[in-house]
Short mmCIF file of C-alpha atoms and ligand atoms in Angstrom, two decimals:
data_model
loop_
_atom_site.label_atom_id
_atom_site.label_comp_id
_atom_site.label_asym_id
_atom_site.label_seq_id
_atom_site.Cartn_x
_atom_site.Cartn_y
_atom_site.Cartn_z
CA UNK X 50 222.95 -126.22 -87.87
CA UNK X 51 222.57 -129.94 -88.47
CA UNK X 52 219.06 -130.83 -89.23
CA UNK X 53 217.85 -134.60 -89.33
CA UNK X 54 214.64 -135.05 -91.13
CA UNK X 55 212.47 -138.37 -91.08
CA UNK X 56 215.45 -140.64 -91.25
CA UNK X 57 214.87 -144.49 -91.58
CA UNK X 58 217.11 -147.13 -91.55
CA UNK X 59 216.79 -150.95 -91.21
CA UNK X 60 219.12 -153.79 -91.18
CA UNK X 61 217.89 -157.13 -92.45
CA UNK X 62 214.25 -155.92 -92.20
CA UNK X 63 214.63 -154.85 -88.69
CA UNK X 64 214.16 -151.09 -88.32
CA UNK X 65 216.69 -149.33 -85.98
CA UNK X 66 215.82 -145.85 -86.96
CA UNK X 67 212.32 -145.32 -87.66
CA UNK X 68 211.55 -141.57 -88.58
CA UNK X 69 214.21 -139.64 -86.61
CA UNK X 70 213.77 -135.71 -86.62
CA UNK X 71 216.33 -133.90 -84.72
CA UNK X 72 218.01 -130.42 -84.84
CA UNK X 73 221.67 -129.72 -83.44
CA UNK X 74 221.91 -125.89 -83.19
CA UNK X 75 225.28 -124.51 -84.09
CA UNK X 76 227.81 -124.09 -81.36
CA UNK X 77 225.78 -126.17 -78.96
CA UNK X 78 226.24 -129.47 -77.42
CA UNK X 79 223.36 -131.78 -77.99
CA UNK X 80 223.42 -135.10 -76.16
CA UNK X 81 221.54 -138.09 -77.40
CA UNK X 82 220.63 -140.66 -74.72
CA UNK X 83 219.14 -144.17 -75.05
CA UNK X 84 219.40 -147.79 -74.12
CA UNK X 85 222.32 -149.86 -75.59
CA UNK X 86 221.50 -151.33 -78.96
CA UNK X 87 218.82 -148.63 -79.53
CA UNK X 88 220.68 -147.18 -82.78
CA UNK X 89 222.75 -144.07 -81.12
CA UNK X 90 225.98 -145.19 -83.07
CA UNK X 91 223.75 -145.89 -86.25
CA UNK X 92 222.51 -142.40 -85.93
CA UNK X 93 225.81 -140.87 -85.53
CA UNK X 94 227.37 -142.74 -88.61
CA UNK X 95 224.51 -141.27 -90.77
CA UNK X 96 225.56 -137.51 -89.93
CA UNK X 97 228.96 -138.25 -91.27
CA UNK X 98 227.75 -140.52 -94.34
CA UNK X 99 229.45 -143.62 -93.19
CA UNK X 100 225.88 -145.14 -93.38
CA UNK X 101 223.24 -144.40 -96.04
CA UNK X 102 219.52 -144.10 -94.83
CA UNK X 103 216.89 -145.86 -96.44
CA UNK X 104 214.82 -142.80 -96.35
CA UNK X 105 215.24 -139.12 -94.93
CA UNK X 106 217.86 -136.53 -95.00
CA UNK X 107 220.61 -135.05 -92.90
CA UNK X 108 221.18 -131.46 -93.61
CA UNK X 109 224.33 -129.72 -92.62
CA UNK X 110 223.93 -125.89 -93.23
CA UNK X 111 221.23 -126.80 -95.68
CA UNK X 112 223.32 -129.58 -97.71
CA UNK X 113 222.04 -133.08 -97.62
CA UNK X 114 224.96 -135.17 -96.62
CA UNK X 115 223.37 -138.50 -97.46
CA UNK X 116 223.43 -137.31 -101.04
CA UNK X 117 226.97 -136.39 -101.05
CA UNK X 118 229.69 -138.41 -102.76
CA UNK X 119 233.40 -138.36 -103.60
CA UNK X 120 235.07 -134.99 -103.36
CA UNK X 121 231.98 -133.19 -102.02
CA UNK X 122 231.69 -135.62 -99.19
CA UNK X 123 235.38 -135.56 -98.40
CA UNK X 124 235.26 -131.61 -98.25
CA UNK X 125 232.14 -131.90 -95.78
CA UNK X 126 233.92 -134.32 -93.73
CA UNK X 127 237.11 -132.00 -93.24
CA UNK X 128 234.65 -129.90 -91.10
CA UNK X 129 234.03 -133.00 -88.76
CA UNK X 130 236.01 -134.87 -86.19
CA UNK X 131 234.59 -138.26 -84.86
CA UNK X 132 235.46 -139.96 -81.65
CA UNK X 133 234.43 -143.74 -82.24
CA UNK X 134 232.98 -145.76 -79.56
CA UNK X 135 235.93 -148.16 -79.57
CA UNK X 136 238.54 -145.40 -80.11
CA UNK X 137 239.34 -146.62 -83.56
CA UNK X 138 242.99 -145.95 -83.03
CA UNK X 139 245.36 -147.11 -85.79
CA UNK X 140 247.10 -150.39 -84.56
CA UNK X 141 250.26 -149.86 -86.76
CA UNK X 142 250.82 -146.33 -85.45
CA UNK X 143 251.90 -145.27 -81.92
CA UNK X 144 250.11 -142.71 -79.76
CA UNK X 145 251.99 -139.82 -81.08
CA UNK X 146 251.48 -140.79 -84.71
CA UNK X 147 247.91 -141.52 -84.12
CA UNK X 148 247.22 -138.00 -82.67
CA UNK X 149 249.42 -136.23 -85.25
CA UNK X 150 247.76 -138.30 -88.10
CA UNK X 151 244.95 -135.69 -88.98
CA UNK X 152 247.62 -132.95 -88.90
CA UNK X 153 250.13 -134.76 -91.06
CA UNK X 154 247.57 -135.68 -93.44
CA UNK X 155 245.53 -132.67 -93.73
CA UNK X 156 247.52 -129.69 -93.00
CA UNK X 157 251.12 -128.34 -94.00
CA UNK X 158 252.14 -127.66 -90.54
CA UNK X 159 256.01 -128.03 -90.02
CA UNK X 160 257.02 -131.14 -87.81
CA UNK X 161 257.98 -129.03 -84.94
CA UNK X 162 254.46 -127.40 -84.72
CA UNK X 163 252.83 -130.86 -85.09
CA UNK X 164 254.82 -132.10 -82.21
CA UNK X 165 254.02 -129.11 -80.00
CA UNK X 166 250.44 -129.56 -80.44
CA UNK X 167 250.36 -133.27 -80.15
CA UNK X 168 252.07 -132.95 -76.72
CA UNK X 169 249.83 -130.07 -75.73
CA UNK X 170 246.71 -132.42 -76.49
CA UNK X 171 248.24 -135.26 -74.60
CA UNK X 172 248.88 -133.29 -71.56
CA UNK X 173 245.40 -132.02 -71.74
CA UNK X 174 244.08 -135.35 -71.65
CA UNK X 175 246.22 -136.29 -68.54
CA UNK X 176 248.51 -138.53 -70.40
CA UNK X 177 252.21 -138.63 -69.58
CA UNK X 178 254.88 -137.98 -72.22
CA UNK X 179 256.03 -141.65 -72.10
CA UNK X 180 252.53 -142.66 -73.36
CA UNK X 181 253.39 -141.00 -76.79
CA UNK X 182 255.69 -143.80 -77.69
CA UNK X 183 253.25 -146.85 -76.90
CA UNK X 184 251.23 -148.53 -79.32
CA UNK X 185 247.44 -148.86 -79.02
CA UNK X 186 247.54 -152.46 -77.77
CA UNK X 187 249.72 -151.48 -74.83
CA UNK X 188 247.13 -148.99 -73.57
CA UNK X 189 244.31 -149.43 -70.85
CA UNK X 190 240.72 -148.87 -72.18
CA UNK X 191 240.49 -145.52 -70.53
CA UNK X 192 243.80 -144.47 -72.00
CA UNK X 193 242.68 -145.32 -75.58
CA UNK X 194 239.62 -143.29 -74.88
CA UNK X 195 241.80 -140.13 -74.06
CA UNK X 196 244.28 -140.68 -76.77
CA UNK X 197 241.19 -140.97 -79.15
CA UNK X 198 239.84 -137.83 -77.70
CA UNK X 199 243.22 -135.84 -78.12
CA UNK X 200 242.99 -137.10 -81.83
CA UNK X 201 239.43 -135.83 -82.38
CA UNK X 202 240.14 -132.67 -81.05
CA UNK X 203 243.48 -131.97 -82.49
CA UNK X 204 242.19 -130.09 -85.72
CA UNK X 205 239.90 -127.91 -83.69
CA UNK X 206 237.02 -128.87 -86.20
CA UNK X 207 233.74 -127.11 -86.41
CA UNK X 208 231.85 -130.20 -85.52
CA UNK X 209 232.59 -132.95 -83.23
CA UNK X 210 230.73 -136.28 -82.88
CA UNK X 211 231.40 -138.06 -79.66
CA UNK X 212 230.36 -141.60 -79.56
CA UNK X 213 230.34 -142.61 -75.73
CA UNK X 214 233.23 -140.37 -74.62
CA UNK X 215 233.45 -141.60 -71.19
CA UNK X 216 232.06 -145.25 -71.18
CA UNK X 217 234.71 -147.22 -69.52
CA UNK X 218 236.35 -144.52 -67.55
CA UNK X 219 236.41 -144.15 -63.93
CA UNK X 220 234.12 -141.52 -62.42
CA UNK X 221 237.11 -138.96 -61.61
CA UNK X 222 238.11 -139.49 -65.26
CA UNK X 223 234.74 -139.27 -66.96
CA UNK X 224 234.30 -136.07 -64.89
CA UNK X 225 237.71 -134.90 -66.21
CA UNK X 226 236.50 -135.63 -69.87
CA UNK X 227 233.46 -133.84 -69.63
CA UNK X 228 235.14 -131.03 -68.06
CA UNK X 229 237.51 -131.15 -71.19
CA UNK X 230 234.60 -131.12 -73.56
CA UNK X 231 233.20 -128.10 -71.85
CA UNK X 232 236.39 -126.26 -71.77
CA UNK X 233 237.38 -126.97 -75.37
CA UNK X 234 233.69 -126.02 -76.28
CA UNK X 235 233.96 -122.77 -74.45
CA UNK X 236 237.34 -121.97 -76.22
CA UNK X 237 236.41 -122.89 -79.77
CA UNK X 238 232.60 -123.20 -79.69
CA UNK X 239 232.27 -126.35 -81.81
CA UNK X 240 228.97 -127.97 -82.62
CA UNK X 241 228.82 -131.19 -80.79
CA UNK X 242 226.73 -134.37 -80.73
CA UNK X 243 227.57 -136.38 -77.79
CA UNK X 244 225.98 -140.03 -77.61
CA UNK X 245 226.14 -141.45 -74.21
CA UNK X 246 224.12 -143.37 -71.59
CA UNK X 247 226.10 -142.19 -68.44
CA UNK X 248 223.59 -140.39 -66.52
CA UNK X 249 223.22 -138.03 -64.94
CA UNK X 250 226.88 -136.95 -65.48
CA UNK X 251 226.29 -136.22 -69.14
CA UNK X 252 223.67 -133.44 -68.26
CA UNK X 253 226.74 -131.33 -67.13
CA UNK X 254 227.77 -130.70 -70.73
CA UNK X 255 224.44 -130.81 -72.57
CA UNK X 256 222.78 -127.73 -74.00
CA UNK X 257 220.01 -130.14 -75.22
CA UNK X 258 219.12 -133.50 -74.77
CA UNK X 259 217.23 -135.96 -76.87
CA UNK X 260 216.19 -139.38 -75.94
CA UNK X 261 216.13 -142.14 -78.60
CA UNK X 262 213.77 -144.93 -78.12
CA UNK X 263 212.46 -147.54 -80.62
CA UNK X 264 213.85 -145.63 -83.59
CA UNK X 265 212.28 -142.38 -82.55
CA UNK X 266 213.16 -139.49 -80.64
CA UNK X 267 210.61 -139.44 -77.87
CA UNK X 268 212.05 -136.55 -75.78
CA UNK X 269 213.93 -133.19 -76.50
CA UNK X 270 214.76 -130.23 -74.27
CA UNK X 271 217.22 -128.81 -71.93
CA UNK X 272 218.62 -131.11 -69.29
CA UNK X 273 216.21 -129.62 -66.75
CA UNK X 274 213.24 -130.18 -68.92
CA UNK X 275 214.42 -133.63 -69.71
CA UNK X 276 214.85 -134.32 -65.89
CA UNK X 277 211.20 -133.13 -65.33
CA UNK X 278 209.94 -134.98 -68.21
CA UNK X 279 206.46 -136.76 -67.95
CA UNK X 280 207.05 -139.97 -70.06
CA UNK X 281 207.54 -142.76 -67.70
CA UNK X 282 210.07 -144.32 -70.17
CA UNK X 283 212.34 -141.15 -70.03
CA UNK X 284 211.84 -141.08 -66.19
CA UNK X 285 212.89 -144.82 -65.64
CA UNK X 286 215.91 -144.51 -68.07
CA UNK X 287 217.25 -141.55 -66.28
CA UNK X 288 216.72 -143.05 -62.97
CA UNK X 289 218.43 -146.25 -64.23
CA UNK X 290 215.34 -148.48 -63.26
CA UNK X 291 215.55 -151.94 -63.96
CA UNK X 292 212.93 -152.72 -66.82
CA UNK X 293 212.11 -156.38 -67.12
CA UNK X 294 209.42 -155.88 -69.44
CA UNK X 295 211.38 -154.36 -72.13
CA UNK X 296 213.23 -156.31 -74.77
CA UNK C 83 217.12 -182.37 -111.79
CA UNK C 84 216.12 -178.80 -110.90
CA UNK C 85 217.34 -179.72 -107.39
CA UNK C 86 220.74 -180.06 -108.49
CA UNK C 87 220.80 -177.32 -111.13
CA UNK C 88 219.52 -174.59 -109.05
CA UNK C 89 221.92 -174.44 -106.24
CA UNK C 90 224.77 -174.90 -108.98
CA UNK C 91 223.47 -171.95 -110.97
CA UNK C 92 223.21 -169.83 -107.73
CA UNK C 93 226.85 -170.78 -106.81
CA UNK C 94 228.18 -169.90 -110.07
CA UNK C 95 226.38 -166.60 -110.18
CA UNK C 96 227.72 -165.67 -106.88
CA UNK C 97 231.00 -166.75 -107.65
CA UNK C 98 231.03 -164.70 -110.96
CA UNK C 99 229.46 -161.62 -109.10
CA UNK C 100 232.26 -161.89 -106.49
CA UNK C 101 235.09 -162.36 -109.15
CA UNK C 102 233.51 -159.17 -110.78
CA UNK C 103 233.45 -157.22 -107.60
CA UNK C 104 237.16 -158.17 -106.84
CA UNK C 105 238.25 -157.14 -110.26
CA UNK C 106 236.60 -153.80 -109.76
CA UNK C 107 238.30 -153.59 -106.33
CA UNK C 108 241.60 -154.16 -107.88
CA UNK C 109 241.06 -151.55 -110.65
CA UNK C 110 239.94 -149.02 -108.22
CA UNK C 111 242.96 -149.68 -106.09
CA UNK C 112 245.52 -149.41 -108.76
CA UNK C 113 243.97 -146.42 -110.19
CA UNK C 114 244.35 -144.69 -106.84
CA UNK C 115 248.18 -145.07 -107.31
CA UNK C 116 248.20 -142.21 -109.76
CA UNK C 117 246.04 -139.78 -107.77
CA UNK C 118 247.88 -137.60 -105.13
CA UNK C 119 248.73 -137.60 -102.31
CA UNK C 120 251.46 -140.04 -102.80
CA UNK C 121 253.06 -141.80 -99.69
CA UNK C 122 256.01 -143.52 -100.66
CA UNK C 123 256.75 -144.48 -96.92
CA UNK C 124 253.68 -146.41 -96.83
CA UNK C 125 254.72 -148.59 -99.83
CA UNK C 126 258.06 -149.04 -98.37
CA UNK C 127 256.19 -150.32 -95.10
CA UNK C 128 254.33 -152.80 -97.37
CA UNK C 129 257.02 -154.04 -99.12
CA UNK C 130 258.75 -154.71 -95.90
CA UNK C 131 255.72 -156.53 -94.69
CA UNK C 132 254.81 -158.42 -97.82
CA UNK C 133 258.28 -159.01 -99.32
CA UNK C 134 261.18 -158.76 -96.99
CA UNK C 135 259.46 -160.64 -94.14
CA UNK C 136 258.49 -163.50 -96.61
CA UNK C 137 262.23 -163.83 -97.73
CA UNK C 138 263.28 -166.70 -95.08
CA UNK C 139 260.38 -168.97 -95.97
CA UNK C 140 261.11 -168.43 -99.75
CA UNK C 141 264.72 -169.10 -99.24
CA UNK C 142 264.04 -172.49 -97.44
CA UNK C 143 261.34 -173.48 -99.86
CA UNK C 144 263.66 -172.70 -102.61
CA UNK C 145 266.52 -174.67 -101.44
CA UNK C 146 264.65 -177.79 -100.76
CA UNK C 147 262.51 -177.40 -104.27
CA UNK C 148 265.85 -177.29 -106.02
CA UNK C 149 267.22 -180.31 -104.27
CA UNK C 150 264.27 -182.43 -104.78
CA UNK C 151 264.18 -181.58 -108.40
CA UNK C 152 267.89 -182.36 -108.90
CA UNK C 153 267.23 -185.44 -107.04
CA UNK C 154 264.07 -186.62 -109.10
CA UNK C 155 265.53 -185.13 -112.27
CA UNK C 156 268.79 -187.46 -111.85
CA UNK C 157 266.70 -190.40 -111.31
CA UNK C 158 264.83 -189.98 -114.37
CA UNK C 159 267.46 -188.80 -116.62
CA UNK C 160 270.01 -191.43 -115.50
CA UNK C 161 267.66 -194.12 -117.25
CA UNK C 162 268.19 -192.49 -120.59
CA UNK C 163 271.90 -191.81 -119.89
CA UNK C 164 271.47 -188.13 -120.06
CA UNK C 165 272.51 -186.94 -116.51
CA UNK C 166 274.27 -183.91 -118.43
CA UNK C 167 270.92 -182.30 -119.03
CA UNK C 168 270.18 -182.02 -115.18
CA UNK C 169 271.06 -178.44 -114.98
CA UNK C 170 268.60 -177.42 -117.68
CA UNK C 171 265.99 -179.64 -116.30
CA UNK C 172 266.19 -178.05 -112.96
CA UNK C 173 266.50 -174.45 -114.17
CA UNK C 174 263.51 -174.90 -116.74
CA UNK C 175 261.39 -176.27 -113.97
CA UNK C 176 262.21 -173.73 -111.59
CA UNK C 177 262.00 -170.57 -113.97
CA UNK C 178 258.83 -171.68 -115.80
CA UNK C 179 256.85 -173.17 -113.08
CA UNK C 180 258.12 -173.98 -109.50
CA UNK C 181 259.54 -170.71 -108.92
CA UNK C 182 256.71 -168.44 -109.69
CA UNK C 183 253.93 -170.96 -108.22
CA UNK C 184 255.51 -171.84 -105.01
CA UNK C 185 256.83 -168.34 -104.21
CA UNK C 186 253.29 -167.15 -104.63
CA UNK C 187 251.77 -169.92 -102.63
CA UNK C 188 254.37 -169.17 -99.73
CA UNK C 189 253.69 -165.43 -100.01
CA UNK C 190 249.96 -166.10 -99.77
CA UNK C 191 250.17 -168.46 -96.95
CA UNK C 192 252.51 -165.88 -95.06
CA UNK C 193 251.63 -162.42 -96.11
CA UNK C 194 248.16 -162.89 -97.72
CA UNK C 195 246.62 -164.31 -94.63
CA UNK C 196 248.22 -161.40 -92.62
CA UNK C 197 246.96 -158.74 -94.92
CA UNK C 198 243.45 -160.22 -94.59
CA UNK C 199 243.66 -160.10 -90.77
CA UNK C 200 245.15 -156.60 -90.62
CA UNK C 201 242.48 -155.02 -92.79
CA UNK C 202 239.85 -157.30 -91.33
CA UNK C 203 240.76 -156.01 -87.92
CA UNK C 204 240.77 -152.32 -89.36
CA UNK C 205 237.37 -152.94 -90.52
CA UNK C 206 235.68 -154.24 -87.40
CA UNK C 207 237.33 -151.82 -85.09
CA UNK C 208 236.24 -148.96 -87.31
CA UNK C 209 239.71 -147.87 -88.18
CA UNK C 210 238.73 -147.71 -91.84
CA UNK C 211 235.65 -145.75 -91.10
CA UNK C 212 237.98 -143.29 -88.99
CA UNK C 213 240.17 -142.88 -91.88
CA UNK C 214 237.11 -142.16 -94.03
CA UNK C 215 235.74 -139.42 -91.59
CA UNK C 216 239.29 -138.01 -91.64
CA UNK C 217 238.79 -137.43 -95.40
CA UNK C 218 241.64 -140.03 -95.99
CA UNK C 219 240.58 -142.60 -98.61
CA UNK C 220 241.15 -145.93 -96.93
CA UNK C 221 241.35 -147.83 -100.37
CA UNK C 222 244.26 -145.36 -101.14
CA UNK C 223 245.87 -145.33 -97.67
CA UNK C 224 245.58 -148.91 -96.79
CA UNK C 225 244.80 -151.04 -99.91
CA UNK C 226 246.68 -149.48 -102.72
CA UNK C 227 250.26 -149.79 -101.17
CA UNK C 228 249.69 -153.39 -100.48
CA UNK C 229 248.71 -153.97 -104.29
CA UNK C 230 251.74 -152.19 -105.38
CA UNK C 231 253.92 -154.03 -102.89
CA UNK C 232 252.60 -157.39 -104.11
CA UNK C 233 253.33 -156.39 -107.58
CA UNK C 234 256.90 -155.39 -106.68
CA UNK C 235 257.85 -158.04 -103.94
CA UNK C 236 256.54 -161.19 -105.52
CA UNK C 237 258.62 -160.95 -108.90
CA UNK C 238 261.67 -160.23 -106.74
CA UNK C 239 261.10 -163.04 -104.46
CA UNK C 240 260.53 -165.38 -107.53
CA UNK C 241 263.89 -164.32 -108.84
CA UNK C 242 265.45 -165.23 -105.41
CA UNK C 243 263.56 -168.35 -105.53
CA UNK C 244 264.93 -169.46 -109.00
CA UNK C 245 268.61 -168.68 -108.01
CA UNK C 246 268.46 -170.41 -104.69
CA UNK C 247 266.71 -173.32 -106.23
CA UNK C 248 269.31 -173.69 -108.94
CA UNK C 249 272.04 -173.64 -106.28
CA UNK C 250 270.04 -176.22 -104.38
CA UNK C 251 270.11 -178.32 -107.47
CA UNK C 252 273.84 -177.71 -107.88
CA UNK C 253 274.44 -178.86 -104.28
CA UNK C 254 272.44 -182.32 -104.89
CA UNK C 255 273.31 -182.92 -108.51
CA UNK C 256 276.87 -181.80 -108.71
CA UNK C 257 278.19 -182.24 -105.23
CA UNK C 258 276.44 -185.17 -104.01
CA UNK C 259 275.69 -187.16 -107.15
CA UNK C 260 278.63 -186.14 -109.39
CA UNK C 261 277.14 -184.56 -112.22
CA UNK C 262 279.66 -182.39 -113.84
CA UNK C 263 279.67 -178.84 -112.75
CA UNK C 264 280.28 -177.60 -116.32
CA UNK C 265 277.47 -179.66 -117.69
CA UNK C 266 275.17 -178.51 -114.96
CA UNK C 267 275.64 -174.88 -115.92
CA UNK C 268 276.31 -174.83 -119.66
CA UNK C 269 273.08 -177.04 -120.31
CA UNK C 270 271.29 -174.45 -118.53
CA UNK C 271 272.59 -171.55 -120.47
CA UNK C 272 271.86 -173.32 -123.59
CA UNK C 273 268.25 -174.42 -123.00
CA UNK C 274 266.79 -171.36 -121.17
CA UNK C 275 265.53 -168.99 -123.59
CA UNK C 276 264.02 -165.30 -123.15
CA UNK C 277 260.57 -166.71 -123.39
CA UNK C 278 260.97 -168.82 -120.38
CA UNK C 279 262.35 -166.09 -118.24
CA UNK C 280 259.57 -163.68 -119.62
CA UNK C 281 256.95 -166.20 -118.92
CA UNK C 282 258.15 -166.45 -115.45
CA UNK C 283 258.23 -162.95 -114.65
CA UNK C 284 254.67 -162.42 -116.29
CA UNK C 285 253.31 -165.34 -113.92
CA UNK C 286 254.77 -163.81 -110.91
CA UNK C 287 253.49 -160.37 -111.52
CA UNK C 288 250.13 -161.89 -112.27
CA UNK C 289 250.31 -164.04 -109.00
CA UNK C 290 251.48 -161.31 -106.81
CA UNK C 291 248.66 -158.84 -107.89
CA UNK C 292 246.04 -161.79 -107.39
CA UNK C 293 247.16 -162.81 -104.03
CA UNK C 294 247.04 -159.22 -102.59
CA UNK C 295 243.96 -158.44 -104.46
CA UNK C 296 242.01 -161.42 -102.75
CA UNK C 297 243.55 -160.73 -99.36
CA UNK C 298 242.77 -157.02 -99.43
CA UNK C 299 239.32 -157.64 -100.82
CA UNK C 300 238.54 -160.22 -98.18
CA UNK C 301 239.78 -158.25 -95.34
CA UNK C 302 238.19 -154.91 -96.70
CA UNK C 303 234.59 -156.65 -96.68
CA UNK C 304 234.96 -158.55 -93.58
CA UNK C 305 231.76 -158.70 -91.26
CA UNK C 306 230.49 -160.22 -88.09
CA UNK C 307 233.41 -159.32 -85.76
CA UNK C 308 236.30 -161.57 -84.82
CA UNK C 309 234.77 -164.71 -86.18
CA UNK C 310 234.41 -162.95 -89.38
CA UNK C 311 238.06 -162.05 -89.63
CA UNK C 312 239.15 -165.59 -88.95
CA UNK C 313 236.73 -166.87 -91.71
CA UNK C 314 237.86 -164.20 -94.27
CA UNK C 315 241.62 -165.31 -93.53
CA UNK C 316 240.77 -168.77 -94.31
CA UNK C 317 239.13 -168.00 -97.55
CA UNK C 318 242.01 -165.99 -98.57
CA UNK C 319 244.41 -168.82 -98.34
CA UNK C 320 242.23 -171.23 -100.08
CA UNK C 321 241.02 -168.89 -102.77
CA UNK C 322 244.34 -167.44 -103.55
CA UNK C 323 246.01 -170.81 -103.80
CA UNK C 324 243.34 -172.02 -106.16
CA UNK C 325 243.41 -168.80 -108.34
CA UNK C 326 247.23 -168.98 -108.43
CA UNK C 327 247.06 -172.61 -109.77
CA UNK C 328 244.27 -171.77 -112.26
CA UNK C 329 246.23 -168.66 -113.45
CA UNK C 330 249.23 -170.93 -113.81
CA UNK C 331 247.61 -173.21 -116.27
CA UNK C 332 246.06 -170.50 -118.32
CA UNK C 333 249.58 -168.66 -118.37
CA UNK C 334 251.42 -171.75 -119.10
CA UNK C 335 249.37 -172.69 -122.03
CA UNK C 336 250.07 -169.00 -123.41
CA UNK C 337 253.65 -169.15 -122.96
CA UNK C 338 254.48 -172.61 -124.57
N1 LIG H 256 226.29 -152.53 -89.84
C1 LIG H 256 225.28 -153.17 -89.16
N2 LIG H 256 224.60 -154.37 -89.88
C2 LIG H 256 223.62 -154.79 -89.27
N3 LIG H 256 223.11 -154.33 -88.22
C3 LIG H 256 223.62 -153.44 -87.47
C4 LIG H 256 224.81 -152.75 -88.03
N4 LIG H 256 225.19 -151.65 -87.23
C5 LIG H 256 224.14 -151.72 -86.21
N5 LIG H 256 223.35 -152.72 -86.37
C6 LIG H 256 222.24 -152.97 -85.41
O1 LIG H 256 221.66 -151.80 -84.91
C7 LIG H 256 221.18 -151.74 -83.85
C8 LIG H 256 221.69 -150.43 -83.05
O2 LIG H 256 223.24 -150.59 -82.93
P1 LIG H 256 223.85 -149.23 -82.39
O3 LIG H 256 225.38 -149.78 -82.42
O4 LIG H 256 223.60 -147.98 -83.07
O5 LIG H 256 223.37 -149.18 -80.74
P2 LIG H 256 223.93 -148.18 -79.75
O6 LIG H 256 222.78 -147.49 -79.41
O7 LIG H 256 225.26 -147.38 -80.16
O8 LIG H 256 224.24 -149.12 -78.50
P3 LIG H 256 225.38 -148.93 -77.44
O9 LIG H 256 224.93 -148.03 -76.46
O10 LIG H 256 225.61 -150.37 -76.90
O11 LIG H 256 226.66 -148.53 -78.30
C9 LIG H 256 221.79 -153.01 -83.09
O12 LIG H 256 220.64 -153.94 -83.00
C10 LIG H 256 222.95 -153.68 -84.13
O13 LIG H 256 222.70 -154.91 -84.00
MG1 LIG H 257 226.86 -147.36 -79.70
#
């Protein structure tokens, strides 16, 4: 289980996370929703120790990630995969090499097996075999996202953090991606955090939903509970109402 | 008075702090060369990017530098009737001074800026973070092979510069201006001593490391998006040129 306790983070005196408490049960998909700029990516980066909090803890099976360094941190990170918001594909490597990267770096699989797995993942993401030889700057935004997804899933990690897995994809493709997340999740049962503001589609993958607002989690529950939630802020966000009053 | 001294003090402090940070960055990067996993392919890629791709510009600069040196040298030496010393004048200027410095400046303009831009883009597009989350040390994967490549490529390019410069000098001095070919080369052989050559090698090693250290450091700590990358690239070119010339003075006084 991943447990975030009283997490605080400010940038230049501006509080972004202001006492986050959140639990992500093992084997479940927890979705964090919230407006753009509210700190969803910042929260995600604390979970893998890319950012250090000003205060608070991130416990993974009881171990505080925020205190880990060096080899211990690296070992912890091997249990994770991350889909970055912009994909973070390596510009100097082609699609095949990008997806194969975690296997080549972190396993001793023979090249034939790596090739097989990479092609399997690419196919799963509806990417044609020719794409394998392209470089990231030759891909459309949606293709990049799917390649990044393939790379994140290739090692079948215990925990996957998805930062906006479908933003920028057309509706059929975002449904495909959510379907893929569900399918791979059913198969391997990883623990997942999905950060998204694509409503209501994201509810189809969520076991639990948390809403981040002004540095805090203001609502938490199953998708049904969130959809019935009393708080007008939650309701207006879910319904996509324009709010002229908010900053 | 304080109005002037305070900003100056702050500037100096900042500078010293940054220099210290850069030196630590360098040491950390070099230390990682001795820690597995080893990735010889990465080193070859970087030698290609930093070294091989700078060859053309080094060849061009070297040829013209040698030619100018011969022209100027001939003009000066003729006043004393000692045109015969042209070969040794050209060779000593190149080996001791012009070769290492101009090679370093050319590599920094061509490859240093590219290194900063590449690493800076990796920073702002979270590629460095992605490496980190895959438990691959970005310092070791990205920066270390570049430092080694600088250490290997810049001395080799300097050697090429020296040879091509000497041939350029030959073209102008012997072929165009009529200095005797025998005098050109025998003067060279007699006057260039091992200290000159060693001094040139030490300079080029130091310069190569300095350029790539600055370039990688500026890229690695890029902030504020695309604009930050272009600013960092600028700073790399300026700072590495200044540092190369400053080092040059220090090392020259050492190898007198
Ligand atoms: N490294 C940083 N330095 C300074 N400020 C930062 C940094 N990273 C994020 N911020 C600030 O923190 C706030 C939250 O950013 P974050 O990227 O987490 O938003 P988000 O919820 O992921 O938004 P989006 O949905 O648009 O991706 C923003 O105001 C941003 O400017
Ligand atoms: Mg974000």
